[in-house]
Amino acid sequence: MNKANLITHSAQKYTLKHTLSFSALTLAVLIGITGCSSDDGENGVDGIAGTDGLNGTDGTNGSPGFASATFVLANNGESNTGTIDLINQNTSKLKTFNTTANEGVAFDSLGNLLQASESASIKTICQLANRADGAEFTSNTDREITGTNTTLVNPKGIAVSQKSGLIFIADFGAMQVTTFGATAAGDATPLGTTITEAAPWDVDYDESNDRLYVALTNGDVAVYDNFVGGEFAAMPSRTITPSNNDGVQISVNIHGIVYDSNTNKLVLSDVGSTTDATDGSLFVINNASTAEGLVSVARSIAGPATMLGNPVDISLEGSDLRVAEKSNDAVLVFSNIFSGQSGDITPDLVTSTIKPESISKLGMQNEMPDISDSDTANLALLGVAVSSNPSTAGETTGQISRLSSQLNTEIGNYNASQTIESVAFDKAGNSYTTFDNSTTSIGGIVISNKVAISRDGQTYNTNQDSIITGSNTGLISPKGLDVASDSGMILVAENNEDTPSISIFSTCTTGDASPLMTLTFANDARPWDVDYDANTDRAFVALTNGTVAVFDEVKSKLMAGSTNIAVEDRLISPANAGAAVEAPSNIHGVDYDSLSDSLILSDVGSATIADDGKIYVLNNVATASGLVNISTTISGPNTLLGNPVDIMYTGTDLYVAEKSNNVVMRFNNILSITGGDISADASTAFTAPESVAILPAWLNK
């Protein structure tokens, strides 16, 4: 009996059994009602079995069990050029975004999308995964490298060095690989240009070994060892030419290239003739790091069953290879690409889509907390960054120094080429530095590539760095700032007398951009610093009138479309025994610790007195309002606190930029000490320190 018949027969038996059971129960009830009793009667005769049911229809085949992942697919057809789709592992569309670019895609370490455009530009789309379905490129949120100085002609594939913060672009039209810093914008000159022997289509970078692989449209792969360390080597170290076992070249026109560091293998896609929709191929090359010359491929896939015609790009996730197959309008997935026979292999999944041009896995964000939100006790540090801002321009004007965590050694410095105020860092190690200009009354933010790690003795340069400034920014006298990396937000304390506010900008914008949102205060109070806590979506603002403004749901309101929060949700006034701190009180530095729910503040008192500075610790402040008693105060001549203009908490210790006394200090175990007139646990002389920021050791991984 087949399965369908068995199910039908069982159902019939179930019905008959329960019919008989019901009859017996009814009889028992009737007997009980009449008060009679008797022996059970004989069982009745079994009913006649029903006829077999019909066979059920076969189920549809399920999708292959690909690991859960999200990818970005660039489109380049007449109806969809300039758009990208977010797709899942089975190529189901999640949402679409209009980038106005149409070529290669890659991601930086902050989750920002980099995309090439055949109109000779590279666009950075900020925090793509967080953007709404149907959203578009906008200069207030995103940025672009474009112009005659860039030398870009027709860029295609892109690779990113996460550690050095560099982007490598295969420029098909210029026949070169062009290198920029990842935070560059506008008409920037490249850091380097590497001429190739044939037009390149794609690149991939082996970060661990500083090795660049370049797919050339003559069928070769150019390999550059020590590419960054050798300052973008002019000549390849060797060339790989895919061949058969007889040593005959089989590659024609390589487009896609992926290096797998786990297996030391290269996967290549070859489009063959661009006018032939049937002659595409995939190749696997073993021992890629040392391969040279004519190399017999470990596996090749080609033929009518493969659907490979113009496989313009590929993306490797584990051993699953996804192929943007342009001529046949499909995304193809080949599982276990490194194993199996060569030949005419059918894809494991075929999904129709219009003219896919490039594909990449969605970039993952760094899982560490923002640098200003350290939640780890005894956090290992690379060092401490301190900005210098003397009242009269001098040798240190514009300088950001990196000091050891013990404050006894300078380990590097960078000059932002502006009269800088405060410096903060994102999770990639890029610096964001506020500046003002007394002559023009226009301030701004300098965004500099990898200052936390590698910029020693260098100055601001447009081939790596960018700047936010202009009348639309509203920045006149910006002071402290904070960066929320995962949200793509820069929060800036604008201190000017007429329009004091917290201005929120995109971390990816550049030039004369308008704020995405502003936070303003009751009674026109003026801010000096801001600390945004991503865990609670709350901003704490240090005000020069001696209070702290608290704004709730900052990001949530921004994402909901708000452009202004007109007044703070709460106002905290530091107090002693229920009485507000006596004037003069002038809060400058602010740092909130969400783990302990503590607020650490620095009070400069009078800006003209060099010995009345204080450090406060306030507890249980998340929802506090009004007078909040100070649990710990550090003040007095031994502290050297006069104008403590900035502070940063490490999760254990507190670093202080003490400007009037030209010293940087560290107070250990700040949340557990009793305070009083105590000396710092470590200190060093420093010219007019304006701000301080810790540099976690994980930045260098």
XYZ file of C-alpha atoms in Angstrom:
701
model
C 0.000 0.000 0.000
C 1.442 3.357 -0.936
C 1.844 6.232 1.537
C -1.263 8.142 0.476
C -3.400 4.958 0.646
C -1.961 4.131 4.071
C -2.900 7.579 5.375
C -6.460 7.231 3.968
C -6.874 3.745 5.436
C -5.671 4.889 8.852
C -8.099 7.784 8.816
C -10.972 5.420 8.052
C -9.982 3.123 10.915
C -9.754 6.124 13.257
C -13.277 7.237 12.266
C -14.738 3.751 12.660
C -13.069 3.189 16.032
C -14.362 6.485 17.442
C -17.833 5.852 16.002
C -17.934 2.517 17.818
C -16.569 4.071 20.993
C -19.250 6.753 20.928
C -21.950 4.041 20.509
C -20.643 2.127 23.516
C -20.519 5.274 25.611
C -24.080 6.179 24.637
C -25.275 2.711 25.569
C -23.584 2.913 28.972
C -25.210 6.252 29.668
C -28.612 4.903 28.711
C -28.170 1.894 30.960
C -27.149 4.152 33.812
C -30.232 6.278 33.323
C -32.617 3.306 33.438
C -30.897 1.959 36.529
C -30.418 -1.434 34.844
C -27.245 -3.452 34.882
C -26.218 -6.396 32.757
C -23.210 -8.091 31.199
C -21.532 -6.481 28.206
C -22.962 -7.571 24.956
C -20.957 -9.173 22.165
C -18.842 -6.966 19.942
C -20.448 -5.950 16.752
C -19.200 -6.972 13.305
C -16.354 -4.822 11.930
C -17.343 -2.376 9.259
C -16.227 -2.737 5.659
C -12.851 -1.103 4.961
C -12.983 1.969 2.719
C -11.296 2.188 -0.632
C -7.763 3.520 -0.888
C -7.370 7.263 -1.322
C -5.557 8.911 -4.222
C -1.808 9.577 -4.117
C -0.844 13.086 -2.944
C 1.099 15.432 -5.226
C 4.869 15.675 -4.854
C 6.238 18.592 -2.777
C 8.472 21.240 -4.322
C 12.208 21.063 -3.823
C 13.442 23.217 -0.946
C 16.177 25.833 -1.236
C 19.722 24.647 -0.498
C 20.772 25.056 3.099
C 23.120 28.009 2.673
C 24.421 29.669 5.808
C 22.465 32.771 6.776
C 24.080 35.893 5.318
C 23.262 39.189 3.630
C 24.793 40.409 0.382
C 24.666 43.573 -1.666
C 24.049 43.282 -5.410
C 24.806 46.157 -7.765
C 22.547 46.474 -10.811
C 23.460 47.811 -14.231
C 20.551 47.306 -16.615
C 18.539 49.869 -18.523
C 15.740 49.737 -15.945
C 17.764 49.412 -12.727
C 21.172 51.009 -13.244
C 22.347 52.999 -10.260
C 20.553 50.796 -7.737
C 21.711 48.116 -5.359
C 19.688 45.346 -3.721
C 20.236 43.828 -0.316
C 19.632 40.098 -0.696
C 19.758 37.121 1.648
C 21.695 33.883 1.190
C 19.014 32.541 -1.160
C 19.050 35.767 -3.229
C 15.671 36.937 -1.962
C 15.504 40.724 -2.104
C 15.340 42.536 1.246
C 15.448 46.173 0.119
C 16.738 48.458 -2.628
C 18.872 51.593 -2.409
C 19.612 54.178 -5.103
C 23.348 54.904 -5.029
C 23.472 56.464 -8.543
C 26.593 54.305 -9.079
C 26.703 51.096 -11.067
C 30.003 49.228 -10.720
C 32.067 47.375 -8.086
C 31.068 47.252 -4.415
C 33.015 46.723 -1.179
C 32.662 47.593 2.510
C 34.922 49.382 4.956
C 35.300 48.283 8.590
C 32.517 50.619 9.740
C 29.842 49.042 7.546
C 29.900 51.806 4.933
C 29.453 50.800 1.297
C 32.052 51.865 -1.264
C 30.886 51.756 -4.869
C 32.539 52.645 -8.135
C 30.720 54.461 -10.904
C 31.576 54.409 -14.597
C 31.103 58.187 -14.443
C 34.572 58.301 -12.834
C 33.776 58.427 -9.131
C 33.826 56.413 -5.918
C 30.852 56.853 -3.604
C 30.660 56.082 0.109
C 27.164 55.182 1.312
C 27.010 55.595 5.077
C 25.693 52.705 7.195
C 23.887 51.024 4.320
C 22.242 48.320 6.432
C 20.512 50.973 8.571
C 19.098 52.954 5.659
C 15.453 52.713 4.678
C 14.184 50.736 1.714
C 14.129 52.996 -1.335
C 16.503 55.587 0.171
C 18.949 57.484 -2.039
C 22.476 58.859 -2.037
C 22.543 62.304 -0.432
C 25.488 64.619 0.103
C 24.393 65.426 3.675
C 24.863 61.779 4.595
C 27.259 60.309 2.027
C 30.405 61.380 0.165
C 32.100 60.999 -3.206
C 35.603 61.015 -4.666
C 35.409 62.643 -8.090
C 37.179 65.226 -10.262
C 40.139 65.631 -12.605
C 42.759 65.242 -9.878
C 41.504 61.772 -9.004
C 42.703 60.388 -12.401
C 39.639 58.103 -12.354
C 38.330 57.153 -15.791
C 36.201 53.999 -15.580
C 36.648 52.345 -12.164
C 35.359 48.805 -11.668
C 36.235 46.519 -8.745
C 37.291 47.747 -5.276
C 39.234 46.195 -2.409
C 39.708 47.645 1.075
C 42.591 47.395 3.523
C 40.790 47.558 6.846
C 43.963 47.938 8.903
C 45.587 50.720 6.883
C 42.317 52.369 5.844
C 43.110 52.308 2.133
C 40.956 51.548 -0.899
C 42.343 49.977 -4.068
C 40.420 50.554 -7.298
C 40.731 48.644 -10.555
C 40.381 51.449 -13.095
C 39.631 49.743 -16.401
C 39.664 52.975 -18.390
C 42.946 54.289 -16.952
C 44.657 50.845 -17.043
C 45.818 51.262 -13.465
C 45.144 50.445 -9.820
C 44.389 53.686 -7.969
C 44.816 54.024 -4.183
C 43.099 56.500 -1.847
C 42.628 56.804 1.892
C 39.180 55.576 2.890
C 38.142 58.968 4.326
C 39.171 60.978 1.244
C 36.529 62.981 -0.620
C 36.095 65.431 -3.466
C 38.699 66.089 -6.140
C 41.469 64.263 -4.273
C 44.813 63.241 -5.731
C 45.539 59.506 -5.338
C 48.026 58.247 -2.782
C 49.374 56.039 -5.542
C 48.715 54.809 -9.067
C 50.003 51.486 -10.357
C 49.988 51.032 -14.135
C 48.986 47.526 -15.253
C 50.018 45.648 -18.408
C 46.371 45.186 -19.420
C 43.132 46.820 -18.326
C 42.200 45.627 -14.805
C 38.660 44.705 -13.860
C 38.838 43.676 -10.220
C 41.196 43.475 -7.233
C 41.447 41.562 -3.970
C 43.781 42.239 -1.064
C 45.410 39.807 1.362
C 45.599 41.973 4.483
C 47.778 39.615 6.519
C 50.517 39.395 3.908
C 50.157 42.818 2.260
C 49.573 41.215 -1.123
C 47.364 42.600 -3.903
C 45.825 40.380 -6.592
C 44.656 42.120 -9.778
C 42.347 40.508 -12.381
C 43.379 41.598 -15.875
C 41.202 41.461 -18.954
C 43.961 39.745 -20.967
C 43.425 36.600 -18.889
C 46.267 37.122 -16.387
C 46.388 37.822 -12.670
C 49.039 40.310 -11.552
C 50.346 39.757 -8.013
C 51.993 42.552 -5.990
C 53.835 41.516 -2.817
C 54.464 44.114 -0.085
C 52.066 46.419 -1.911
C 51.364 48.983 0.819
C 54.720 48.558 2.546
C 56.441 49.081 -0.800
C 54.437 52.278 -1.393
C 52.238 50.797 -4.110
C 54.807 48.874 -6.130
C 55.029 49.830 -9.792
C 55.697 46.321 -11.105
C 54.020 43.026 -10.210
C 56.053 40.469 -8.277
C 54.748 37.764 -10.599
C 51.922 36.926 -12.992
C 49.543 33.960 -12.837
C 48.094 32.626 -16.103
C 45.401 29.920 -15.723
C 46.187 26.930 -17.963
C 45.220 23.330 -18.605
C 47.302 20.298 -17.718
C 49.182 20.657 -20.996
C 50.381 24.128 -20.047
C 48.112 25.916 -22.517
C 46.447 29.135 -21.386
C 42.692 28.721 -20.965
C 41.818 32.155 -19.545
C 40.598 34.892 -21.880
C 39.109 37.862 -20.018
C 39.216 37.637 -16.214
C 36.739 39.837 -14.358
C 35.956 38.563 -10.850
C 38.666 37.627 -8.360
C 38.526 36.372 -4.760
C 41.424 35.272 -2.566
C 40.636 32.812 0.239
C 43.250 33.156 2.972
C 42.064 30.011 4.775
C 42.975 27.762 1.858
C 45.456 29.980 -0.018
C 43.326 29.656 -3.138
C 42.189 32.079 -5.816
C 38.792 31.865 -7.482
C 38.466 33.638 -10.826
C 35.599 34.344 -13.189
C 36.295 34.673 -16.906
C 33.693 36.271 -19.184
C 35.357 35.108 -22.391
C 33.849 37.144 -25.182
C 31.554 39.878 -23.870
C 29.191 39.236 -26.789
C 28.881 35.502 -26.127
C 26.378 34.456 -23.459
C 27.660 30.872 -23.215
C 31.461 30.978 -22.926
C 31.983 32.059 -19.305
C 34.204 30.078 -16.930
C 35.240 29.729 -13.296
C 38.760 28.750 -12.255
C 40.284 27.681 -8.937
C 44.023 28.271 -8.435
C 45.878 26.457 -5.635
C 48.856 27.867 -3.705
C 47.997 31.356 -4.873
C 50.559 33.144 -2.698
C 53.457 31.559 -4.604
C 51.866 30.587 -7.935
C 53.588 32.003 -10.999
C 53.464 31.731 -14.778
C 51.271 29.172 -16.502
C 49.447 27.485 -13.631
C 47.304 24.406 -14.096
C 43.905 25.161 -12.564
C 42.709 22.936 -9.731
C 39.152 23.129 -11.009
C 37.386 24.702 -13.967
C 33.650 25.056 -14.533
C 32.229 25.887 -17.974
C 29.548 24.757 -20.386
C 25.839 25.214 -21.162
C 24.593 23.700 -17.883
C 26.606 26.227 -15.845
C 24.712 29.223 -17.266
C 28.043 31.078 -17.274
C 28.161 33.659 -20.026
C 29.477 36.927 -18.589
C 30.244 36.213 -14.917
C 31.306 39.786 -14.153
C 31.810 39.416 -10.401
C 32.013 36.792 -7.678
C 31.705 36.631 -3.884
C 32.919 33.793 -1.678
C 31.202 32.910 1.586
C 32.812 29.843 3.136
C 32.991 27.494 0.161
C 29.843 28.847 -1.535
C 30.577 31.003 -4.569
C 28.000 33.529 -5.717
C 28.270 34.770 -9.283
C 26.842 37.952 -10.784
C 26.021 36.551 -14.242
C 25.227 39.592 -16.335
C 24.502 38.275 -19.804
C 22.082 35.629 -18.528
C 20.460 37.944 -15.947
C 21.003 35.755 -12.905
C 22.786 35.241 -9.629
C 24.275 31.761 -9.574
C 25.442 29.868 -6.507
C 27.993 27.053 -6.725
C 28.434 25.179 -3.452
C 31.743 23.597 -2.449
C 33.603 25.514 -5.113
C 36.978 24.117 -4.028
C 36.006 20.446 -4.393
C 34.446 18.298 -7.080
C 35.106 17.563 -10.703
C 35.759 20.102 -13.399
C 33.345 20.393 -16.284
C 29.811 21.449 -17.108
C 28.444 21.776 -13.567
C 24.891 22.907 -12.841
C 24.598 25.713 -10.249
C 23.076 24.806 -6.893
C 20.840 27.856 -7.074
C 19.785 30.112 -9.937
C 17.903 33.343 -9.271
C 16.749 35.589 -12.091
C 17.657 39.267 -11.782
C 18.251 42.070 -14.267
C 21.866 42.743 -15.255
C 23.772 42.168 -12.001
C 27.150 43.940 -12.078
C 28.822 43.299 -8.739
C 28.213 41.325 -5.561
C 29.696 41.418 -2.066
C 28.817 40.205 1.399
C 27.407 42.945 3.622
C 30.207 44.429 5.698
C 30.018 43.605 9.386
C 30.448 46.300 12.008
C 33.103 46.124 14.680
C 31.456 44.527 17.719
C 33.434 46.591 20.217
C 31.756 49.551 21.929
C 32.568 53.059 20.799
C 35.874 54.352 22.119
C 34.095 56.897 24.323
C 31.850 54.155 25.764
C 34.410 51.746 27.172
C 32.729 49.022 29.221
C 35.794 46.911 30.055
C 37.741 47.246 33.283
C 41.518 47.475 32.879
C 41.118 48.010 29.146
C 44.383 47.476 27.257
C 45.443 50.677 25.509
C 47.589 51.558 22.529
C 47.923 54.964 24.125
C 46.178 58.268 24.709
C 45.558 60.982 22.101
C 45.846 64.614 23.191
C 45.158 67.727 21.093
C 47.112 70.962 21.587
C 45.508 74.409 21.367
C 47.793 77.209 22.608
C 46.295 80.698 22.755
C 49.056 81.933 20.453
C 49.884 79.851 17.405
C 53.058 77.852 17.849
C 54.818 74.604 16.960
C 52.087 72.436 18.483
C 49.097 74.275 16.991
C 46.901 71.752 15.199
C 48.784 68.788 16.634
C 47.312 65.529 17.906
C 49.898 63.610 19.919
C 49.746 59.940 20.848
C 51.147 59.299 24.308
C 51.727 55.990 26.057
C 49.081 54.985 28.587
C 51.643 55.697 31.338
C 52.004 59.239 29.937
C 55.794 58.933 29.838
C 56.435 58.624 26.088
C 55.204 60.227 22.876
C 54.640 57.444 20.375
C 53.440 59.498 17.409
C 51.853 62.741 16.237
C 49.705 64.113 13.434
C 48.838 67.683 12.478
C 45.303 68.533 11.321
C 46.491 71.865 9.849
C 43.829 73.865 11.689
C 43.442 75.645 15.020
C 41.940 72.579 16.589
C 39.804 72.094 19.649
C 38.701 68.571 20.541
C 39.480 65.206 18.998
C 37.437 61.990 19.014
C 37.816 58.664 17.192
C 35.592 56.123 15.482
C 36.003 52.358 15.766
C 38.257 52.266 12.693
C 40.778 54.599 14.328
C 39.900 57.640 12.212
C 40.012 60.988 14.012
C 37.344 63.712 14.039
C 38.715 67.090 15.131
C 36.797 70.317 15.661
C 38.382 73.641 14.719
C 37.477 77.309 14.540
C 38.756 80.296 12.605
C 38.547 83.701 14.262
C 39.134 85.472 10.939
C 36.327 83.825 8.955
C 34.082 82.910 11.910
C 33.565 79.538 10.248
C 34.515 76.355 12.040
C 34.402 72.723 11.028
C 35.474 69.132 11.543
C 38.642 67.569 10.123
C 38.202 63.838 9.408
C 41.568 62.081 9.188
C 42.391 58.532 8.205
C 43.865 56.130 10.817
C 45.353 58.781 13.120
C 44.962 56.408 16.079
C 47.308 53.861 14.548
C 49.646 54.849 11.755
C 49.847 58.573 10.942
C 53.172 59.545 12.511
C 54.720 62.868 11.529
C 52.086 63.419 8.843
C 49.708 66.293 8.184
C 46.222 66.642 6.742
C 46.138 65.558 3.104
C 43.130 65.301 0.807
C 44.339 61.983 -0.656
C 43.490 60.431 2.717
C 41.458 62.954 4.690
C 38.403 65.209 4.347
C 36.748 68.176 6.029
C 33.262 69.363 6.973
C 33.025 73.165 6.866
C 30.973 75.990 5.362
C 28.039 78.237 6.074
C 25.475 75.426 5.860
C 27.154 73.505 8.665
C 26.343 76.162 11.248
C 29.733 75.483 12.818
C 31.339 78.667 14.145
C 32.925 77.776 17.453
C 32.673 73.992 17.848
C 34.174 72.437 20.977
C 33.790 68.863 22.228
C 32.428 66.060 20.068
C 31.571 62.376 20.162
C 31.313 59.732 17.461
C 28.690 56.966 17.333
C 30.303 54.634 14.808
C 27.493 52.109 14.382
C 24.945 54.862 13.857
C 27.146 56.978 11.586
C 26.703 60.062 13.785
C 29.059 62.859 14.852
C 27.672 64.918 17.742
C 29.321 68.349 18.030
C 28.966 70.940 20.804
C 28.567 74.279 18.994
C 29.429 76.914 21.604
C 28.817 80.183 19.733
C 26.701 82.746 21.586
C 23.953 83.162 18.997
C 23.153 79.562 18.002
C 24.397 77.204 20.731
C 23.454 73.591 20.034
C 24.521 70.020 19.576
C 24.788 69.516 15.821
C 24.612 65.954 14.501
C 26.395 65.179 11.229
C 26.922 61.976 9.266
C 30.355 60.394 9.717
C 30.495 60.014 5.922
C 29.575 63.513 4.816
C 32.020 66.184 3.693
C 32.164 69.809 2.600
C 29.427 72.340 3.303
C 26.913 69.824 4.674
C 23.910 70.678 6.820
C 23.386 68.926 10.168
C 21.062 65.939 10.137
C 19.592 67.072 13.449
C 20.220 69.668 16.154
C 19.647 69.599 19.898
C 18.954 72.941 21.576
C 18.576 73.980 25.200
C 16.309 75.895 27.499
C 17.465 79.407 28.369
C 19.967 79.413 25.470
C 22.585 77.589 27.547
C 25.926 77.023 25.817
C 27.454 73.533 25.500
C 31.132 72.633 25.774
C 31.128 68.855 25.397
C 28.823 65.931 24.662
C 28.875 62.213 25.406
C 26.460 59.980 23.503
C 25.747 56.571 25.004
C 24.738 54.072 22.325
C 23.426 51.551 24.866
C 20.726 53.910 26.087
C 20.451 56.173 23.010
C 21.024 59.111 25.348
C 23.182 62.248 25.034
C 24.691 64.001 28.048
C 25.713 67.593 27.356
C 28.098 69.611 29.518
C 26.863 73.205 29.775
C 28.988 76.166 30.749
C 26.344 77.335 33.255
C 27.324 74.427 35.520
C 24.563 71.964 34.566
C 24.197 68.885 32.362
C 21.422 68.569 29.776
C 20.143 65.055 29.021
C 18.442 64.101 25.748
C 16.665 60.733 25.434
C 16.068 58.647 22.271
C 18.390 60.719 20.111
C 18.999 58.210 17.321
C 15.419 56.934 17.462
C 14.082 60.421 16.869
C 16.574 61.024 14.069
C 15.580 57.775 12.346
C 11.925 58.751 12.751
C 12.559 61.913 10.757
C 13.082 64.540 13.463
C 15.507 67.321 12.579
C 15.454 69.138 15.908
C 14.949 68.331 19.576
C 14.056 71.741 20.899
C 14.759 71.243 24.578
C 16.454 68.707 26.834
C 14.400 65.963 28.501
C 16.060 66.607 31.862
C 18.558 68.967 33.440
C 21.021 67.730 36.080
C 22.544 70.182 38.546
C 25.529 68.801 40.503
C 24.930 69.387 44.215
C 26.512 69.026 47.633
C 24.120 68.046 50.425
C 21.168 69.099 48.300
C 22.550 72.517 47.360
C 23.792 73.347 43.869
C 27.536 73.799 43.429
C 28.457 77.387 44.160
C 29.431 79.724 41.351
C 31.587 79.910 39.408
C 30.728 76.507 37.966
C 31.536 75.823 34.326
C 31.203 72.190 33.237
C 33.507 71.273 30.353
C 34.281 67.541 30.245
C 31.540 64.894 30.439
C 31.731 61.084 30.365
C 28.827 58.731 31.125
C 29.398 55.092 32.132
C 26.305 53.003 31.401
C 27.557 49.978 33.376
C 27.658 51.832 36.687
C 25.151 54.534 35.679
C 27.726 57.123 36.728
C 28.397 60.545 35.287
C 31.930 61.963 35.474
C 32.324 65.706 34.990
C 35.117 68.260 34.947
C 34.428 71.788 36.182
C 36.897 74.535 35.189
C 35.367 77.007 37.625
C 36.706 80.378 36.548
C 38.591 80.198 33.254
C 41.043 82.808 34.574
C 41.970 80.921 37.761
C 44.470 78.074 37.528
C 43.704 76.246 40.778
C 39.895 76.033 41.143
C 39.201 73.074 38.834
C 37.284 70.034 40.036
C 36.320 66.511 39.026
C 32.876 65.220 40.060
C 31.327 61.743 40.073
C 27.508 61.495 40.189
C 25.690 58.173 40.637
C 22.322 56.876 39.377
C 21.866 59.527 36.720
C 20.121 57.702 33.833
C 16.735 59.159 34.730
C 17.855 61.742 37.277
C 16.654 65.322 37.117
C 17.301 68.486 39.088
C 19.759 68.516 41.972
C 21.917 65.379 42.086
C 24.383 64.991 44.922
C 28.041 64.504 44.029
C 29.439 61.236 45.391
C 33.128 62.051 44.783
C 34.962 65.351 44.339
C 38.618 65.778 43.420
C 39.935 69.288 43.992
C 42.718 71.220 45.669
C 46.332 72.263 45.030
C 47.725 68.720 44.949
C 45.385 67.793 42.096
C 46.834 70.451 39.746
C 43.256 70.996 38.532
C 42.744 74.521 37.216
C 41.029 74.304 33.847
C 40.341 70.573 33.278
C 38.872 71.109 29.817
C 38.370 67.473 28.870
C 38.216 63.995 30.380
C 37.900 60.394 29.218
C 37.095 57.294 31.256
C 38.704 53.943 30.388
C 36.312 51.716 32.328
C 38.635 52.022 35.329
C 40.776 55.160 35.171
C 40.194 58.778 34.172
C 42.470 60.805 31.891
C 42.327 64.598 32.199
C 43.480 67.386 29.839
C 44.434 70.196 32.241
C 44.963 73.239 30.048
C 45.876 76.087 32.397
C 48.642 74.055 34.040
C 49.845 72.430 30.770
C 49.573 68.875 32.002
C 47.849 65.597 31.099
C 46.952 63.420 34.085
C 45.507 60.038 35.008
C 43.509 59.305 38.161
C 43.205 55.571 38.801
C 40.021 53.738 39.885
C 38.001 56.914 39.616
C 34.662 55.366 40.653
C 35.996 53.782 43.837
C 38.284 56.454 45.309
C 37.155 58.825 48.062
C 38.481 61.890 46.235
C 39.730 65.005 47.958
C 42.982 66.894 47.416
C 44.886 64.007 45.838
C 47.696 63.866 43.309
C 47.242 62.166 39.950
C 48.615 58.628 39.621
C 50.423 59.596 36.415
C 51.036 62.898 34.637
C 53.134 64.563 31.956
C 53.799 68.104 30.821
C 51.998 69.019 27.600
C 51.524 72.328 25.811
C 47.944 73.622 26.163
C 46.120 70.270 26.097
C 42.582 70.840 24.816
C 41.168 67.324 24.691
C 42.044 63.742 25.545
C 40.894 60.420 24.069
C 41.890 56.862 24.883
C 43.072 54.526 22.108
C 42.129 50.888 22.859
C 44.597 48.179 21.843
C 41.912 46.414 19.781
C 42.146 49.250 17.227
C 45.362 47.667 15.943
C 43.917 44.218 15.274
